[in-house]
């Protein structure tokens, strides 16, 4: 079981590339917070993440009104703002732009991305980057979203960068049917690059790092997570999980909690609710069927757990989030 892939599928990651920026120094672009533009760029997404990928040159990125220092970027780097903070990409740290939320929309008469040229001096240093957004579910439980820092900077593969550049060039040069499918390809490529960035981020974590992402790298914690994600409906106990990974109950509980930040049974319970919520939204299963599918022997116990963690009964969630529902 690939735990990261399992989570990404369960939280329904979707992407969109909005801007192809061709800039020469000095320049500064500011992206509003997703609280202001999230519904405009990815309607229906419960949570929206903003990102930028540098395809040529160098630049700096930083979050607006955050204590984190500016991040230096070069061609092949991706910077992600998991919390959806307002952010800036500029030719030098400390610069500010003038964001206009009205520019963030999905056009009805053409395909994304928008092409933005920022040229002042033709001989000045050249940078090209793309700006986009990723949508995902945050509730009932998204362990990846909870584990990511406010800013993630990570390299992407040269092959992915070439794909981005080629698709952007095609989008600029073609129109009408010649460019059919390009927007969808860029969107899927954005999702792929996000996964690459997360994998790179995990690889760069220090040896003493803790958290869910660090747990994916730890052999014993990772083995337990694979069991939970691979067979979530099994009648797991702490003792059984510990035995499966070759540890004592106390040592396993301590190690798992130190990495994942919650005890094993609490993590299992939250993940079961995430899976059940997705089933309920499909509209094809009843509350009792969803409960049984994720390992609950009692529908009443499932109802109590769901309402305690999610804040509403599973039947209410099903009606609000199912096909045609608007409560996202």
PDB file of C-alpha atoms in Angstrom, residues 58-174:
ATOM      1  CA  UNK A  58      15.449  32.785 -10.808  1.00  0.00           C
ATOM      2  CA  UNK A  59      13.143  34.627  -8.408  1.00  0.00           C
ATOM      3  CA  UNK A  60      11.986  34.852  -4.809  1.00  0.00           C
ATOM      4  CA  UNK A  61       8.750  33.763  -3.134  1.00  0.00           C
ATOM      5  CA  UNK A  62       7.302  34.671   0.225  1.00  0.00           C
ATOM      6  CA  UNK A  63       4.026  34.615   2.114  1.00  0.00           C
ATOM      7  CA  UNK A  64       2.324  37.915   2.845  1.00  0.00           C
ATOM      8  CA  UNK A  65       2.021  38.779   6.538  1.00  0.00           C
ATOM      9  CA  UNK A  66       3.932  35.678   7.634  1.00  0.00           C
ATOM     10  CA  UNK A  67       7.094  35.386   9.658  1.00  0.00           C
ATOM     11  CA  UNK A  68       8.731  32.882   7.293  1.00  0.00           C
ATOM     12  CA  UNK A  69      11.750  34.267   5.397  1.00  0.00           C
ATOM     13  CA  UNK A  70      11.668  34.669   1.598  1.00  0.00           C
ATOM     14  CA  UNK A  71      12.477  31.532  -0.411  1.00  0.00           C
ATOM     15  CA  UNK A  72      14.980  31.597  -3.271  1.00  0.00           C
ATOM     16  CA  UNK A  73      13.790  29.797  -6.402  1.00  0.00           C
ATOM     17  CA  UNK A  74      15.510  28.732  -9.602  1.00  0.00           C
ATOM     18  CA  UNK A  75      14.443  26.927 -12.748  1.00  0.00           C
ATOM     19  CA  UNK A  76      12.999  23.544 -11.773  1.00  0.00           C
ATOM     20  CA  UNK A  77      11.756  24.620  -8.344  1.00  0.00           C
ATOM     21  CA  UNK A  78       8.169  24.469  -7.169  1.00  0.00           C
ATOM     22  CA  UNK A  79       6.908  26.487  -4.215  1.00  0.00           C
ATOM     23  CA  UNK A  80       3.628  25.516  -2.553  1.00  0.00           C
ATOM     24  CA  UNK A  81       1.537  27.453  -0.041  1.00  0.00           C
ATOM     25  CA  UNK A  82      -0.566  24.674   1.543  1.00  0.00           C
ATOM     26  CA  UNK A  83      -2.540  27.058   3.737  1.00  0.00           C
ATOM     27  CA  UNK A  84      -3.533  29.194   0.776  1.00  0.00           C
ATOM     28  CA  UNK A  85      -1.782  32.290   2.129  1.00  0.00           C
ATOM     29  CA  UNK A  86      -1.511  35.417   0.027  1.00  0.00           C
ATOM     30  CA  UNK A  87       1.947  35.257  -1.511  1.00  0.00           C
ATOM     31  CA  UNK A  88       4.427  37.077  -3.694  1.00  0.00           C
ATOM     32  CA  UNK A  89       6.804  36.011  -6.456  1.00  0.00           C
ATOM     33  CA  UNK A  90       9.326  38.730  -7.232  1.00  0.00           C
ATOM     34  CA  UNK A  91      12.741  39.381  -8.697  1.00  0.00           C
ATOM     35  CA  UNK A  92      14.073  40.360  -5.254  1.00  0.00           C
ATOM     36  CA  UNK A  93      12.949  39.738  -1.665  1.00  0.00           C
ATOM     37  CA  UNK A  94      10.827  42.370   0.021  1.00  0.00           C
ATOM     38  CA  UNK A  95       9.036  43.584  -3.115  1.00  0.00           C
ATOM     39  CA  UNK A  96       5.257  43.958  -3.200  1.00  0.00           C
ATOM     40  CA  UNK A  97       2.641  43.694  -5.929  1.00  0.00           C
ATOM     41  CA  UNK A  98      -0.931  44.884  -6.377  1.00  0.00           C
ATOM     42  CA  UNK A  99      -3.242  41.868  -6.477  1.00  0.00           C
ATOM     43  CA  UNK A 100      -6.580  42.149  -8.220  1.00  0.00           C
ATOM     44  CA  UNK A 101      -8.997  39.343  -7.246  1.00  0.00           C
ATOM     45  CA  UNK A 102     -11.038  40.084 -10.376  1.00  0.00           C
ATOM     46  CA  UNK A 103      -8.227  38.613 -12.510  1.00  0.00           C
ATOM     47  CA  UNK A 104      -8.740  35.180 -10.969  1.00  0.00           C
ATOM     48  CA  UNK A 105     -11.562  33.527 -12.877  1.00  0.00           C
ATOM     49  CA  UNK A 106     -12.169  30.726 -15.354  1.00  0.00           C
ATOM     50  CA  UNK A 107     -12.894  32.303 -18.766  1.00  0.00           C
ATOM     51  CA  UNK A 108     -15.845  31.041 -20.790  1.00  0.00           C
ATOM     52  CA  UNK A 109     -14.428  32.031 -24.173  1.00  0.00           C
ATOM     53  CA  UNK A 110     -10.900  30.630 -24.007  1.00  0.00           C
ATOM     54  CA  UNK A 111      -8.693  28.101 -22.271  1.00  0.00           C
ATOM     55  CA  UNK A 112      -6.336  28.666 -19.397  1.00  0.00           C
ATOM     56  CA  UNK A 113      -3.633  29.698 -18.703  1.00  0.00           C
ATOM     57  CA  UNK A 114      -3.625  33.473 -19.003  1.00  0.00           C
ATOM     58  CA  UNK A 115      -0.402  34.784 -20.503  1.00  0.00           C
ATOM     59  CA  UNK A 116       1.147  37.624 -18.509  1.00  0.00           C
ATOM     60  CA  UNK A 117       4.162  39.534 -19.858  1.00  0.00           C
ATOM     61  CA  UNK A 118       6.040  41.769 -17.425  1.00  0.00           C
ATOM     62  CA  UNK A 119       8.830  43.413 -19.418  1.00  0.00           C
ATOM     63  CA  UNK A 120      10.474  46.697 -18.567  1.00  0.00           C
ATOM     64  CA  UNK A 121      14.027  46.388 -19.791  1.00  0.00           C
ATOM     65  CA  UNK A 122      14.509  43.937 -22.696  1.00  0.00           C
ATOM     66  CA  UNK A 123      18.063  43.168 -21.591  1.00  0.00           C
ATOM     67  CA  UNK A 124      17.186  42.599 -17.921  1.00  0.00           C
ATOM     68  CA  UNK A 125      17.309  39.178 -16.284  1.00  0.00           C
ATOM     69  CA  UNK A 126      14.535  36.923 -17.598  1.00  0.00           C
ATOM     70  CA  UNK A 127      12.298  34.636 -15.527  1.00  0.00           C
ATOM     71  CA  UNK A 128       9.362  32.470 -16.526  1.00  0.00           C
ATOM     72  CA  UNK A 129       7.053  30.788 -14.087  1.00  0.00           C
ATOM     73  CA  UNK A 130       3.542  29.387 -13.881  1.00  0.00           C
ATOM     74  CA  UNK A 131       0.996  30.080 -11.158  1.00  0.00           C
ATOM     75  CA  UNK A 132      -1.806  27.720 -10.288  1.00  0.00           C
ATOM     76  CA  UNK A 133      -3.997  26.151  -7.669  1.00  0.00           C
ATOM     77  CA  UNK A 134      -4.714  22.717  -6.230  1.00  0.00           C
ATOM     78  CA  UNK A 135      -8.002  21.760  -4.646  1.00  0.00           C
ATOM     79  CA  UNK A 136      -8.557  19.025  -2.073  1.00  0.00           C
ATOM     80  CA  UNK A 137     -10.789  17.973   0.787  1.00  0.00           C
ATOM     81  CA  UNK A 138      -9.844  19.017   4.289  1.00  0.00           C
ATOM     82  CA  UNK A 139     -12.548  17.150   6.220  1.00  0.00           C
ATOM     83  CA  UNK A 140     -13.111  14.844   7.885  1.00  0.00           C
ATOM     84  CA  UNK A 141      -9.369  14.061   7.840  1.00  0.00           C
ATOM     85  CA  UNK A 142      -6.524  15.073   5.555  1.00  0.00           C
ATOM     86  CA  UNK A 143      -3.269  14.025   7.250  1.00  0.00           C
ATOM     87  CA  UNK A 144      -1.140  15.470   4.448  1.00  0.00           C
ATOM     88  CA  UNK A 145      -2.638  18.936   4.734  1.00  0.00           C
ATOM     89  CA  UNK A 146      -2.204  18.902   8.498  1.00  0.00           C
ATOM     90  CA  UNK A 147       1.450  17.860   8.187  1.00  0.00           C
ATOM     91  CA  UNK A 148       2.703  20.390   5.626  1.00  0.00           C
ATOM     92  CA  UNK A 149       4.471  23.615   6.665  1.00  0.00           C
ATOM     93  CA  UNK A 150       3.206  27.020   5.526  1.00  0.00           C
ATOM     94  CA  UNK A 151       5.685  27.070   2.635  1.00  0.00           C
ATOM     95  CA  UNK A 152       7.079  24.053   0.769  1.00  0.00           C
ATOM     96  CA  UNK A 153       9.941  24.543  -1.672  1.00  0.00           C
ATOM     97  CA  UNK A 154      11.078  21.507  -3.614  1.00  0.00           C
ATOM     98  CA  UNK A 155      12.578  20.676  -7.004  1.00  0.00           C
ATOM     99  CA  UNK A 156      10.587  18.908  -9.699  1.00  0.00           C
ATOM    100  CA  UNK A 157      11.996  16.634 -12.354  1.00  0.00           C
ATOM    101  CA  UNK A 158      13.505  18.054 -15.515  1.00  0.00           C
ATOM    102  CA  UNK A 159      11.028  15.998 -17.525  1.00  0.00           C
ATOM    103  CA  UNK A 160       8.034  17.610 -15.778  1.00  0.00           C
ATOM    104  CA  UNK A 161       9.519  21.062 -16.296  1.00  0.00           C
ATOM    105  CA  UNK A 162       9.978  20.365 -20.011  1.00  0.00           C
ATOM    106  CA  UNK A 163       6.366  19.235 -20.211  1.00  0.00           C
ATOM    107  CA  UNK A 164       5.201  22.466 -18.599  1.00  0.00           C
ATOM    108  CA  UNK A 165       7.271  24.639 -20.944  1.00  0.00           C
ATOM    109  CA  UNK A 166       6.126  22.731 -24.024  1.00  0.00           C
ATOM    110  CA  UNK A 167       2.453  22.909 -23.078  1.00  0.00           C
ATOM    111  CA  UNK A 168       2.702  26.597 -22.250  1.00  0.00           C
ATOM    112  CA  UNK A 169       4.350  27.328 -25.595  1.00  0.00           C
ATOM    113  CA  UNK A 170       1.621  25.368 -27.369  1.00  0.00           C
ATOM    114  CA  UNK A 171      -1.083  27.250 -25.474  1.00  0.00           C
ATOM    115  CA  UNK A 172       0.403  30.602 -26.482  1.00  0.00           C
ATOM    116  CA  UNK A 173       0.958  29.690 -30.135  1.00  0.00           C
ATOM    117  CA  UNK A 174      -2.304  27.855 -30.838  1.00  0.00           C
TER     118      UNK A 174
END
